[in-house]
Short mmCIF file of C-alpha atoms in Angstrom, two decimals:
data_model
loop_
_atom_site.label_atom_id
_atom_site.label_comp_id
_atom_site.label_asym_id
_atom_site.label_seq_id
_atom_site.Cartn_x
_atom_site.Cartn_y
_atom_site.Cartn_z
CA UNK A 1 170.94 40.22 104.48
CA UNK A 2 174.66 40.81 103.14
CA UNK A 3 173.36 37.99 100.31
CA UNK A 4 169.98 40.09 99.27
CA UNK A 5 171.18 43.88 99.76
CA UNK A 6 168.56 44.78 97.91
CA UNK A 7 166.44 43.88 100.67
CA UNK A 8 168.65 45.95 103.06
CA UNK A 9 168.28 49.06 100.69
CA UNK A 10 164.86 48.53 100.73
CA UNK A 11 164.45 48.17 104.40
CA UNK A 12 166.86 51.43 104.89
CA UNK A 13 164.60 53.05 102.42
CA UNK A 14 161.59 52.47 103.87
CA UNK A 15 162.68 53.58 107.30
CA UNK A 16 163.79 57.18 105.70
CA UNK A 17 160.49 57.50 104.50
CA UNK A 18 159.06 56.73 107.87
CA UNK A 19 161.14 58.91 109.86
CA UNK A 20 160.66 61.58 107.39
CA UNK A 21 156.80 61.61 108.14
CA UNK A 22 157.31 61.41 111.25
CA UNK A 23 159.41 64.29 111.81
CA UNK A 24 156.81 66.10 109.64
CA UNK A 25 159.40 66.91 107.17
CA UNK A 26 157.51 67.39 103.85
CA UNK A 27 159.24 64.58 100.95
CA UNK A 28 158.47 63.91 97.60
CA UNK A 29 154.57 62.77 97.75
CA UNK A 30 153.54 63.57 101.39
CA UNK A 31 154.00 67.42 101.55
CA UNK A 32 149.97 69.70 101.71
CA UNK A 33 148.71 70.84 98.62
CA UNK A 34 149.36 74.58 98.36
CA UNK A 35 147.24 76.50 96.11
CA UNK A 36 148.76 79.18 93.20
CA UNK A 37 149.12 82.75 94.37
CA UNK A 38 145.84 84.54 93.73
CA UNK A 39 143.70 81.61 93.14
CA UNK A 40 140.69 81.12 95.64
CA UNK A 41 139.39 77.34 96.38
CA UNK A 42 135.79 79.20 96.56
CA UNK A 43 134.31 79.23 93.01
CA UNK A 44 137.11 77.58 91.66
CA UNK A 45 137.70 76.72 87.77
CA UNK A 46 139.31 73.64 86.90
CA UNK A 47 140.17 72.08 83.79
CA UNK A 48 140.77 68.62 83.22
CA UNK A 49 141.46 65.20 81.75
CA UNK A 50 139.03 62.84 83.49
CA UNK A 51 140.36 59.43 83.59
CA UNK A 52 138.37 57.40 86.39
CA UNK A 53 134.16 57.64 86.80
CA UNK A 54 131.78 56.80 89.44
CA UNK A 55 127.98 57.17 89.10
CA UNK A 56 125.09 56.79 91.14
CA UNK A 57 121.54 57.75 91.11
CA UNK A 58 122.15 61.31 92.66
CA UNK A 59 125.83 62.26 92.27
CA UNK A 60 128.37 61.40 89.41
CA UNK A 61 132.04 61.56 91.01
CA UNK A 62 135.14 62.33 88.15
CA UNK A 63 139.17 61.53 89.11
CA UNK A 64 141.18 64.31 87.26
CA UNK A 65 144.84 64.29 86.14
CA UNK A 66 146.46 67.11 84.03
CA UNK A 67 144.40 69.65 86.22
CA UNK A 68 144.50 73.23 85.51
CA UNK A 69 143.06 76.14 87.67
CA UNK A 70 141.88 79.29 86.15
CA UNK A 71 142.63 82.80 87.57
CA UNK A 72 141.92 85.95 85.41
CA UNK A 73 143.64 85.01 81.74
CA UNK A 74 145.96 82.56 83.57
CA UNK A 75 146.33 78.83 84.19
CA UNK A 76 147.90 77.23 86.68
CA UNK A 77 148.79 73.58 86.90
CA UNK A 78 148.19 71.60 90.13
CA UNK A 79 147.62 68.25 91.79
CA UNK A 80 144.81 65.41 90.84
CA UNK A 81 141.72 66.29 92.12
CA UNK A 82 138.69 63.84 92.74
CA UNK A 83 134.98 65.53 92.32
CA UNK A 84 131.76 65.38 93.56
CA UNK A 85 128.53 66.99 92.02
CA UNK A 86 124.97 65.91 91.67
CA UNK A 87 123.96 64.75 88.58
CA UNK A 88 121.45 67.84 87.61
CA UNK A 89 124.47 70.01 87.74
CA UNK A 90 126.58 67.91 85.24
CA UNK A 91 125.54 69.41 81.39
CA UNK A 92 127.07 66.80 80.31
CA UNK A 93 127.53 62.58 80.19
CA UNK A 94 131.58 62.39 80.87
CA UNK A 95 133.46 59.45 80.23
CA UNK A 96 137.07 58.69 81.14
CA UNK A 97 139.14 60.23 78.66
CA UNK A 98 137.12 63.79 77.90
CA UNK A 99 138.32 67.15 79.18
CA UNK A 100 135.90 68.87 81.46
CA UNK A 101 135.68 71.98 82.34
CA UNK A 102 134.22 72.41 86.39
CA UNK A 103 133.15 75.03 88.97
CA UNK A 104 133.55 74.58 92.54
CA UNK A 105 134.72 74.53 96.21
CA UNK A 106 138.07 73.72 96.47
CA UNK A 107 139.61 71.88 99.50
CA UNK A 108 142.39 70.35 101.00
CA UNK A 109 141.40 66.48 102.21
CA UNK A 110 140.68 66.16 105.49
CA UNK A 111 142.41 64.07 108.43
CA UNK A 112 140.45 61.74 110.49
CA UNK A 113 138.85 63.66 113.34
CA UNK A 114 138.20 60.86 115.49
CA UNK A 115 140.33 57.64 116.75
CA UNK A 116 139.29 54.69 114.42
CA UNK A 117 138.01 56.79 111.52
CA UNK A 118 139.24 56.35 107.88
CA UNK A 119 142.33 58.00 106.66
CA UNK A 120 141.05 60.08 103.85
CA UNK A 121 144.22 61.60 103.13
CA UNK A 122 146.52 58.86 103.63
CA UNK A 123 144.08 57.11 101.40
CA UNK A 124 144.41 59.20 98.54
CA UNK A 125 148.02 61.13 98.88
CA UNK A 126 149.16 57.44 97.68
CA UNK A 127 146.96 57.32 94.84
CA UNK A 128 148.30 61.03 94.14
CA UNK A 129 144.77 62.83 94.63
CA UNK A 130 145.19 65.99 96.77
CA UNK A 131 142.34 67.82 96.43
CA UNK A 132 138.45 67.61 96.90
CA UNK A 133 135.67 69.75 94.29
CA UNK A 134 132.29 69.79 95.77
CA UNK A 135 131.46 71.09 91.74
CA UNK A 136 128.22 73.58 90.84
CA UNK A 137 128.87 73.03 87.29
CA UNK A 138 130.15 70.74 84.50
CA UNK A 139 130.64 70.44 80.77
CA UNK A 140 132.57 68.88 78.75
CA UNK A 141 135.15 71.08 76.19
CA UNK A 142 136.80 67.91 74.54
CA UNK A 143 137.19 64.10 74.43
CA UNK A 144 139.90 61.69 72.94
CA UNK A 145 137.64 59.28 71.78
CA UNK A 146 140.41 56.29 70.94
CA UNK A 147 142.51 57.55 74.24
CA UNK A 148 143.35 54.40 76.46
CA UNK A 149 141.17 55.48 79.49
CA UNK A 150 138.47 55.87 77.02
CA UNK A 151 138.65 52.16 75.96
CA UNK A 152 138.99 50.63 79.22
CA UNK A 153 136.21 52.43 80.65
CA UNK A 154 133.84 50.78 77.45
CA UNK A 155 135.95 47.41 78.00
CA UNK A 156 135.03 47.38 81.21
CA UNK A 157 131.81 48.26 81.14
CA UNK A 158 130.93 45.34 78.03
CA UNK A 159 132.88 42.49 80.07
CA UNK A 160 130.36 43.81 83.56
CA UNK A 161 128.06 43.52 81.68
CA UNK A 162 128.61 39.81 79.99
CA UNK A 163 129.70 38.75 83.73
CA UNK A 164 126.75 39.38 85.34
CA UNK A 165 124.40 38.18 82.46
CA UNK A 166 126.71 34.64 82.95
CA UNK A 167 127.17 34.41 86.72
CA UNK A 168 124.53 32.69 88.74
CA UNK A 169 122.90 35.20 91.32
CA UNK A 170 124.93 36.91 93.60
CA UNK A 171 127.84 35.95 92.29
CA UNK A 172 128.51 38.46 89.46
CA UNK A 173 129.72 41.00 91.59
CA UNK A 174 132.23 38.76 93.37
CA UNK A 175 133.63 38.27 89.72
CA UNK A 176 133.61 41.41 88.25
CA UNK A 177 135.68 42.03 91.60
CA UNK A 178 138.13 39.41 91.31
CA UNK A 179 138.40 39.75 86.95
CA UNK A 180 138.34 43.20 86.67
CA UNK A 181 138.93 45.35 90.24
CA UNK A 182 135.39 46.84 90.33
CA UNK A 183 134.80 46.09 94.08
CA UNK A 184 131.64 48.41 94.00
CA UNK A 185 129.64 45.63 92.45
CA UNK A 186 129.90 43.06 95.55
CA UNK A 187 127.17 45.08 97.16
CA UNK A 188 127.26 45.92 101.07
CA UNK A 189 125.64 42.63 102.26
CA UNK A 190 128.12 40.38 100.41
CA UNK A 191 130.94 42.60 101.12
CA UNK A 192 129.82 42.35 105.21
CA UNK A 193 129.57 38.43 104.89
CA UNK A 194 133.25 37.93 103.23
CA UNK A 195 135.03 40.01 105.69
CA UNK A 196 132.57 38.29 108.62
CA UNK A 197 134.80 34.96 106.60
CA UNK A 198 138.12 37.14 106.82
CA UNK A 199 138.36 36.29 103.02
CA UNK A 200 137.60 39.96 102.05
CA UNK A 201 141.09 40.37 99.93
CA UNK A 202 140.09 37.23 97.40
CA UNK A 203 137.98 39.67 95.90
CA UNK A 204 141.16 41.95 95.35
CA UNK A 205 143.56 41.84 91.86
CA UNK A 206 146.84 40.62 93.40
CA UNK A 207 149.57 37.89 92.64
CA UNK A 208 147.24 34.92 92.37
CA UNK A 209 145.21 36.18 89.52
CA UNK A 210 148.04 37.71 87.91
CA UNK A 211 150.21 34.22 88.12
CA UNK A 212 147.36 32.38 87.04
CA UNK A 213 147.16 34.28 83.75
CA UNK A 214 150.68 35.47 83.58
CA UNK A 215 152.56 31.81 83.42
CA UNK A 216 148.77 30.28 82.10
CA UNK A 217 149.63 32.85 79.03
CA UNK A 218 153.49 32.08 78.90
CA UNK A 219 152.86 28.30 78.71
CA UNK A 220 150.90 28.66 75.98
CA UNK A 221 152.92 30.85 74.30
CA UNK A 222 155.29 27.89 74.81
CA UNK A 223 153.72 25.53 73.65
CA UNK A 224 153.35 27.38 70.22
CA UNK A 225 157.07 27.28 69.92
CA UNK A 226 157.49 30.60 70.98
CA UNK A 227 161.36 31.31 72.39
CA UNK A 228 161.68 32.41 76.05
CA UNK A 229 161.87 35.82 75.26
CA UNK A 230 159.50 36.31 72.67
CA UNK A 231 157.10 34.25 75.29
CA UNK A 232 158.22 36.40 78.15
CA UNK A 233 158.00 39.44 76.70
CA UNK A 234 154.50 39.05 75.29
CA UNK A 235 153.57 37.83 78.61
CA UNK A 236 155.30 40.83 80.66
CA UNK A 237 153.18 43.43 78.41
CA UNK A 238 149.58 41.85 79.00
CA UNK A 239 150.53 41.46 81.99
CA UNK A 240 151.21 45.07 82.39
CA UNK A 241 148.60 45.67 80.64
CA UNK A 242 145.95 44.11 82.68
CA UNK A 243 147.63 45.66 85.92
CA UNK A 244 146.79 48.90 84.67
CA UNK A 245 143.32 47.85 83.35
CA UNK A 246 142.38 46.86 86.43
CA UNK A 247 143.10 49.94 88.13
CA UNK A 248 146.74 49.96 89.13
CA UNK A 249 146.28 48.75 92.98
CA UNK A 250 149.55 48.73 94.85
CA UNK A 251 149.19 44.98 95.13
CA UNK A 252 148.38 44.15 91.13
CA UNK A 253 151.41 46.17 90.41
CA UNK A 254 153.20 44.68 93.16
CA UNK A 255 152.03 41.37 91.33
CA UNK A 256 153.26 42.39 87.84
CA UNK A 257 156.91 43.92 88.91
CA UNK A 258 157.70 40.42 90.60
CA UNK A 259 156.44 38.26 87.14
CA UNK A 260 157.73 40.46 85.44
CA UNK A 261 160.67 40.12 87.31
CA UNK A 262 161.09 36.43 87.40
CA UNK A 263 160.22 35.79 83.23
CA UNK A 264 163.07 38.27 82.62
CA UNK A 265 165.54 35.95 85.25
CA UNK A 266 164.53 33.19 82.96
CA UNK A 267 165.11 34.86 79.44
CA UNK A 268 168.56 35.72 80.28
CA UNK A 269 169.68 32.29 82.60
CA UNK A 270 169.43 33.77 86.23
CA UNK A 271 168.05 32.65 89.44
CA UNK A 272 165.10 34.37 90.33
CA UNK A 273 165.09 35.45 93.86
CA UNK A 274 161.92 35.94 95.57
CA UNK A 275 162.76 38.28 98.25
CA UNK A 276 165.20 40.36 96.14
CA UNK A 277 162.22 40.64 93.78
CA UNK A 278 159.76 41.67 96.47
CA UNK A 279 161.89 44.38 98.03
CA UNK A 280 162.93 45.93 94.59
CA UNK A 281 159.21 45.95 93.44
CA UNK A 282 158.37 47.91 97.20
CA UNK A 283 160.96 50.28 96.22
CA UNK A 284 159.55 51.43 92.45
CA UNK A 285 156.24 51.90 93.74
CA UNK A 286 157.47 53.54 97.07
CA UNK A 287 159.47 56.16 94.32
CA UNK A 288 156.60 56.58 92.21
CA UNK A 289 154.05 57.25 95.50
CA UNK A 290 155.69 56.96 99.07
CA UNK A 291 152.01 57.76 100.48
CA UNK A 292 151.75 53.82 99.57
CA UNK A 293 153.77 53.11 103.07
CA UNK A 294 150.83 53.63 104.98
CA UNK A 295 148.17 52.01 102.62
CA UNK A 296 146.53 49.64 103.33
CA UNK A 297 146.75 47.22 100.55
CA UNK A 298 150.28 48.03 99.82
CA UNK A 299 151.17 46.42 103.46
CA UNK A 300 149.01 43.73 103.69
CA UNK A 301 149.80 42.54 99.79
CA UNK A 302 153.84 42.73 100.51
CA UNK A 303 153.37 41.01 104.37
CA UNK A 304 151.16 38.48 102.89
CA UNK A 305 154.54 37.47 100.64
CA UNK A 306 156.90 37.81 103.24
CA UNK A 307 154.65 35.29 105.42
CA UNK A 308 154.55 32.98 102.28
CA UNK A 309 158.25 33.44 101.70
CA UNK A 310 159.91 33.72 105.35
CA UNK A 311 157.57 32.02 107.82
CA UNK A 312 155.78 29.21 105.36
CA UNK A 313 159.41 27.39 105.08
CA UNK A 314 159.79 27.28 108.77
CA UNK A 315 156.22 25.07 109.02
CA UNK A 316 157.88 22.91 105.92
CA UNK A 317 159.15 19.16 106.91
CA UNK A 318 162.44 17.91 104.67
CA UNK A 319 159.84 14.66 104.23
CA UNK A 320 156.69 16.90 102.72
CA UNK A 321 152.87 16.33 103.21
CA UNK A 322 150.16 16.36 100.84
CA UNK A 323 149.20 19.90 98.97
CA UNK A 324 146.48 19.94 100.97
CA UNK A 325 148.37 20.44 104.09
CA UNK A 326 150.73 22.23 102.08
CA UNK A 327 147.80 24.64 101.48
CA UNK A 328 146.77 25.06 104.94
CA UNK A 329 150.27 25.82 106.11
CA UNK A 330 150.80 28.10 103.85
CA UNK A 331 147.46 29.84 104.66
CA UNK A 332 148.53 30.01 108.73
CA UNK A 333 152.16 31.74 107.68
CA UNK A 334 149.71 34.31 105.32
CA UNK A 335 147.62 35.08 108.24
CA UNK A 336 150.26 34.93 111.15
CA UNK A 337 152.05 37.84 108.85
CA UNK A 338 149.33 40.25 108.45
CA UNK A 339 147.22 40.04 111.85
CA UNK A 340 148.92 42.86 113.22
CA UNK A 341 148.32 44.94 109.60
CA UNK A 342 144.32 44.29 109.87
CA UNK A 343 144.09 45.30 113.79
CA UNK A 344 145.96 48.41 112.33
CA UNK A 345 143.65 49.76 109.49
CA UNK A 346 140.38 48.00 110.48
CA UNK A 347 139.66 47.67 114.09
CA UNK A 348 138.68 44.23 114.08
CA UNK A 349 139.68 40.85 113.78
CA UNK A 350 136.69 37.85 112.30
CA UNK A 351 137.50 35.50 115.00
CA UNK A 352 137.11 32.10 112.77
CA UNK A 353 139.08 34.27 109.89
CA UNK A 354 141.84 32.04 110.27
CA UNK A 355 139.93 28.66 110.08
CA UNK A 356 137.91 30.29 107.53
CA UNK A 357 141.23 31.02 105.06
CA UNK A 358 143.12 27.67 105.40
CA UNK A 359 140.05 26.52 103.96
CA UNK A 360 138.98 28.85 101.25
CA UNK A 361 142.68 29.68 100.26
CA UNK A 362 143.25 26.55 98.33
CA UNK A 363 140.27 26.83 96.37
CA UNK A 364 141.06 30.43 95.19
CA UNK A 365 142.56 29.11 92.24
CA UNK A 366 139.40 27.48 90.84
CA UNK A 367 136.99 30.27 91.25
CA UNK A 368 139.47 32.47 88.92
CA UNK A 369 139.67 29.86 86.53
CA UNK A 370 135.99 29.10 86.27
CA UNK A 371 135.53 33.07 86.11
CA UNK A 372 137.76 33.28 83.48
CA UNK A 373 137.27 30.59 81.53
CA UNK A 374 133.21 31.19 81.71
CA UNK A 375 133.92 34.69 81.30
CA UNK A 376 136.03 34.19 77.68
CA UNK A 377 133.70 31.15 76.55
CA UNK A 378 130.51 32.94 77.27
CA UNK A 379 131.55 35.73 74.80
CA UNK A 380 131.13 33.18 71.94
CA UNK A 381 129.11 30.93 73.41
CA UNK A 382 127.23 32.50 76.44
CA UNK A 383 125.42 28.48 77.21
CA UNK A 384 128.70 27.29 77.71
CA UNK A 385 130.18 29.95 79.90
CA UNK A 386 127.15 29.59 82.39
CA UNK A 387 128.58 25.93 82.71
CA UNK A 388 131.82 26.54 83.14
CA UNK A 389 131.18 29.96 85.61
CA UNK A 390 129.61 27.12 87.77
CA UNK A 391 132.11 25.25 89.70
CA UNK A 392 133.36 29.10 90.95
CA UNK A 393 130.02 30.18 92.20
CA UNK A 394 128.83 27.49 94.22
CA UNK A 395 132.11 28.15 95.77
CA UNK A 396 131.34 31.66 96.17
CA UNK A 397 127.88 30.08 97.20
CA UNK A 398 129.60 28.20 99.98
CA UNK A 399 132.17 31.50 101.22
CA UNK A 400 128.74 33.58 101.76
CA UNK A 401 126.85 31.02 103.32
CA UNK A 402 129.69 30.35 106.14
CA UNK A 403 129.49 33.89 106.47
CA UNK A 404 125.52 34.07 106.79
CA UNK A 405 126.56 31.09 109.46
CA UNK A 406 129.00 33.18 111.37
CA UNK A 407 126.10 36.12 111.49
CA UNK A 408 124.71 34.32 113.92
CA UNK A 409 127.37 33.26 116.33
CA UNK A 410 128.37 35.92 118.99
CA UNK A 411 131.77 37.43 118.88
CA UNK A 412 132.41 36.07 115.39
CA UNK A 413 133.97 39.70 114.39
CA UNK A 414 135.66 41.14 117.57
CA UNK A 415 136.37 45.28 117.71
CA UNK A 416 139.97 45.43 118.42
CA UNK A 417 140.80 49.11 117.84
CA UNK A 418 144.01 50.07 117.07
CA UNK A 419 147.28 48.21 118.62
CA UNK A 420 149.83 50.43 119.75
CA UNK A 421 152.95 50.47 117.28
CA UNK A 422 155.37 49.25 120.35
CA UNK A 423 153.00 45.94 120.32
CA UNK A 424 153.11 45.43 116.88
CA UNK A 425 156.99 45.46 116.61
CA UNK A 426 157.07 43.42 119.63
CA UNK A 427 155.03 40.81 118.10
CA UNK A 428 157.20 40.64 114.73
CA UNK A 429 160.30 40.97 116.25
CA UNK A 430 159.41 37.39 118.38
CA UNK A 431 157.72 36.08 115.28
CA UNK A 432 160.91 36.73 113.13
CA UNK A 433 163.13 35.63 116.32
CA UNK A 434 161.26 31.89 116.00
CA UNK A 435 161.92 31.72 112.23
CA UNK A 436 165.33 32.34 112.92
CA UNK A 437 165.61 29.94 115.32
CA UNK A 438 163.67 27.05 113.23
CA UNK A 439 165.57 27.85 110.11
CA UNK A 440 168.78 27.41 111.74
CA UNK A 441 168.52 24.59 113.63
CA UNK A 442 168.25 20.39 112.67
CA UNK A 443 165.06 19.71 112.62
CA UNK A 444 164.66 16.92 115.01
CA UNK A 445 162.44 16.41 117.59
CA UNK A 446 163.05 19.81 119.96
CA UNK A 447 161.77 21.58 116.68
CA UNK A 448 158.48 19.67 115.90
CA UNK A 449 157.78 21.03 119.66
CA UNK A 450 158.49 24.11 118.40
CA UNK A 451 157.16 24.23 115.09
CA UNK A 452 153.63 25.88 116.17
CA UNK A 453 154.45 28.46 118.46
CA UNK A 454 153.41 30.89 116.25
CA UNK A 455 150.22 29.61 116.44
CA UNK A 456 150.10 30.24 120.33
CA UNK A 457 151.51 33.34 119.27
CA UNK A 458 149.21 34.93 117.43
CA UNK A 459 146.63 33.98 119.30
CA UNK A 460 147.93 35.38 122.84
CA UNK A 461 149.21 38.24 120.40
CA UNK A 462 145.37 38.90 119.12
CA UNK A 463 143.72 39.38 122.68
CA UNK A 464 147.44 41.40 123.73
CA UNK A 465 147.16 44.16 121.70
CA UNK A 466 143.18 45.02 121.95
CA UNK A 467 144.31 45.67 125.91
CA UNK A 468 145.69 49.14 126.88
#
């Protein structure tokens, strides 16, 4: 740790946080949303920027940033606020980018009020939404027309569009999921079948996609003769760009710090330094929202690259296999890292998930590329993109039929509830106890023995902390 103290600053940081919260002293990010004095949350009147839309058939729902609530002749700025109003009530069509005007209930959002249920708040305090509107009216009182959320919401919309007009039947949603972040389009039963697989998170932007297309675009750049830092730089900015297109998850941005990151070691001549690069991309989204602590997705995208960069060497032979087995190792040190995170935030554990990923996680890579390839082709040429979309979907084909399968066995998905936090850092501190030891020691013959513990591990860990 003295070698990386980066990664000891980030630790120590992460722990303030943590203690902070739980001391229930307020911090940058956490603390309640307090309304201005004199300003009711009944009847409300907010003005503000909209720069996120959902629609259905009965209610539209708006994100707002730059929010302003009106009292008397006075305005008062406050948090982000996400709305909720039925779609006779709305005057007019709002896109991302116009400033609404609203009337409403205000109110603060609520904690779970039962073990197991979804944490609202935590939810969206790291996404920097504080309040609920349940609104009574709408209209719009101004647009930026060329603003940037304007244009991504159309860019988005046109490349949904061509995606699911290219993408062989129930496939288009899985794409538009993995290509551009909208998850809503995997529909319920497809969502139900990946996570019956445990393969849920392919469908999420993180640092797969955004290598593929980061060092796919900085080779070619490359290859056109381009310097390093003419090539890196052009890369870094799509690649930001595209982060932020996508919706800004904790885990694309995650993604883009650490390329970012490692094309800049290259421009100027340095090592690049894979857990100094994780732990200072933890810390700039931790300063810009330290809500994303307790996320989800932040936890499981950053444990999923500690597993790949602390317990995948420790599986690793000096003589190495095939990238097959390469693959599958590296899939068991990506799941033996996160179990704990998934019993945490979602009760449940798919008992094959394991089996399932060292399988699928390999082929990962070629869905994306047939996606994107079809996806850019089919723009020109929309024959040709159907063709080359096709290699990816009978592979999405073949994820949703092995979970169709598993519907069918008993037990495949197993209710776990939620371990208590003593378990948890029990289970790490043993798993990080065996990497010491196997990353210390000659690896002769008393390590192969000892090479897949973990594996024993995390199984007698799985059925440990679902007991009391």
């Amino acid at each position: 740790m003295s070698k990386r103290p980066l990664c000891a600053f980030a630790l120590l940081f992460m722990a303030v946080i943590w203690c902070l919260s739980l001391a229930g002293v307020p911090f940058f990010g956490n603390a309640p949303p307090v309304l201005p004095e004199g300003c009711s949350p009944d009847g409300a009147v907010l003005e503000g920027r909209v720069y996120e839309t959902k629609n259905n058939s009965f209610y539209t729902i708006l994100y707002l940033r730059q929010v302003k609530i009106l009292s008397d002749s006075n305005q008062y700025s406050m948090e982000q606020v996400k709305v909720n109003i039925k779609n006779e009530l709305a005057k007019s069509t709002v896109m991302p980018g116009m400033k609404v005007r609203l009337t409403g209930d205000l109110q603060q959002i609520p904690l779970p009020s039962n073990p197991g249920q979804f944490n609202e708040r935590s939810y969206y305090y790291a996404r920097k939404v504080k309040w609920y509107l349940e609104g009574r009216s709408l209209e719009a009182v101004g647009a930026d027309a060329r603003s940037f959320d304007a244009l991504r919401c159309e860019a988005k919309a046109f490349l949904k569009e061509k995606i699911l007009q290219l993408a062989p039947g129930r496939t288009g949603g899985i794409f538009c999921a993995m290509m551009l972040g909208e998850k809503q389009e995997i529909g319920r039963e497809n969502q139900m079948l990946l996570r019956l697989d445990g393969v849920l998170h392919i469908a999420a932007i993180s640092g797969t996609h955004l290598s593929f297309l980061g060092w796919g675009l900085y080779r070619i750049l490359r290859k056109l003769r381009l310097p390093v830092p003419g090539a890196g730089g052009i890369s870094v900015f799509l690649m930001i760009q595209y982060g932020i297109f996508t919706g800004s998850s904790a885990s694309a941005m995650r993604a883009v710090i650490m390329f970012s990151l490692a094309v800049g070691a290259m421009a100027v001549g340095r090592t690049y330094d894979l857990l100094s690069a994780l732990s200072l991309s933890a810390v700039l989204l931790l300063l810009e929202s330290p809500g994303y602590l307790y996320d989800s997705g932040f936890l499981l995208s950053f444990g999923a690259i500690l597993g790949l960069a602390v317990i995948y060497p420790a599986f690793v032979e000096k003589k190495e296999e095939s990238r097959l087995v390469l693959g599958l190792k590296s899939g068991l040190a990506l799941q033996l890292a996160t179990i704990p995170i998934q019993m945490y935030f979602f009760y449940e554990l798919p008992v094959f998930g394991i089996l399932v990923n060292l399988l699928v996680l390999p082929t990962v890579g070629i869905v994306l590329a047939s996606g994107l390839f079809g996806c850019l082709s089919g723009l020109a040429v929309p024959l040709l993109g159907r063709m080359l979309m096709l290699p990816g979907a009978f592979l999405l084909e073949v994820y949703l039929k092995i979970g169709e399968w598993l519907q069918g066995i008993p037990f495949a998905s197993v209710i776990t509830g939620r371990p208590h936090m003593w378990k948890i850092i029990v289970y790490y501190i043993l798993l990080a106890v065996w990497v010491r030891y196997c990353r210390g020691k000659e690896r002769g013959e008393k390590y192969r023995r000892l090479r897949y513990l973990p594996v024993l591990l995390g199984s007698f860990c799985r059925i440990w902390m679902m007991t009391i």
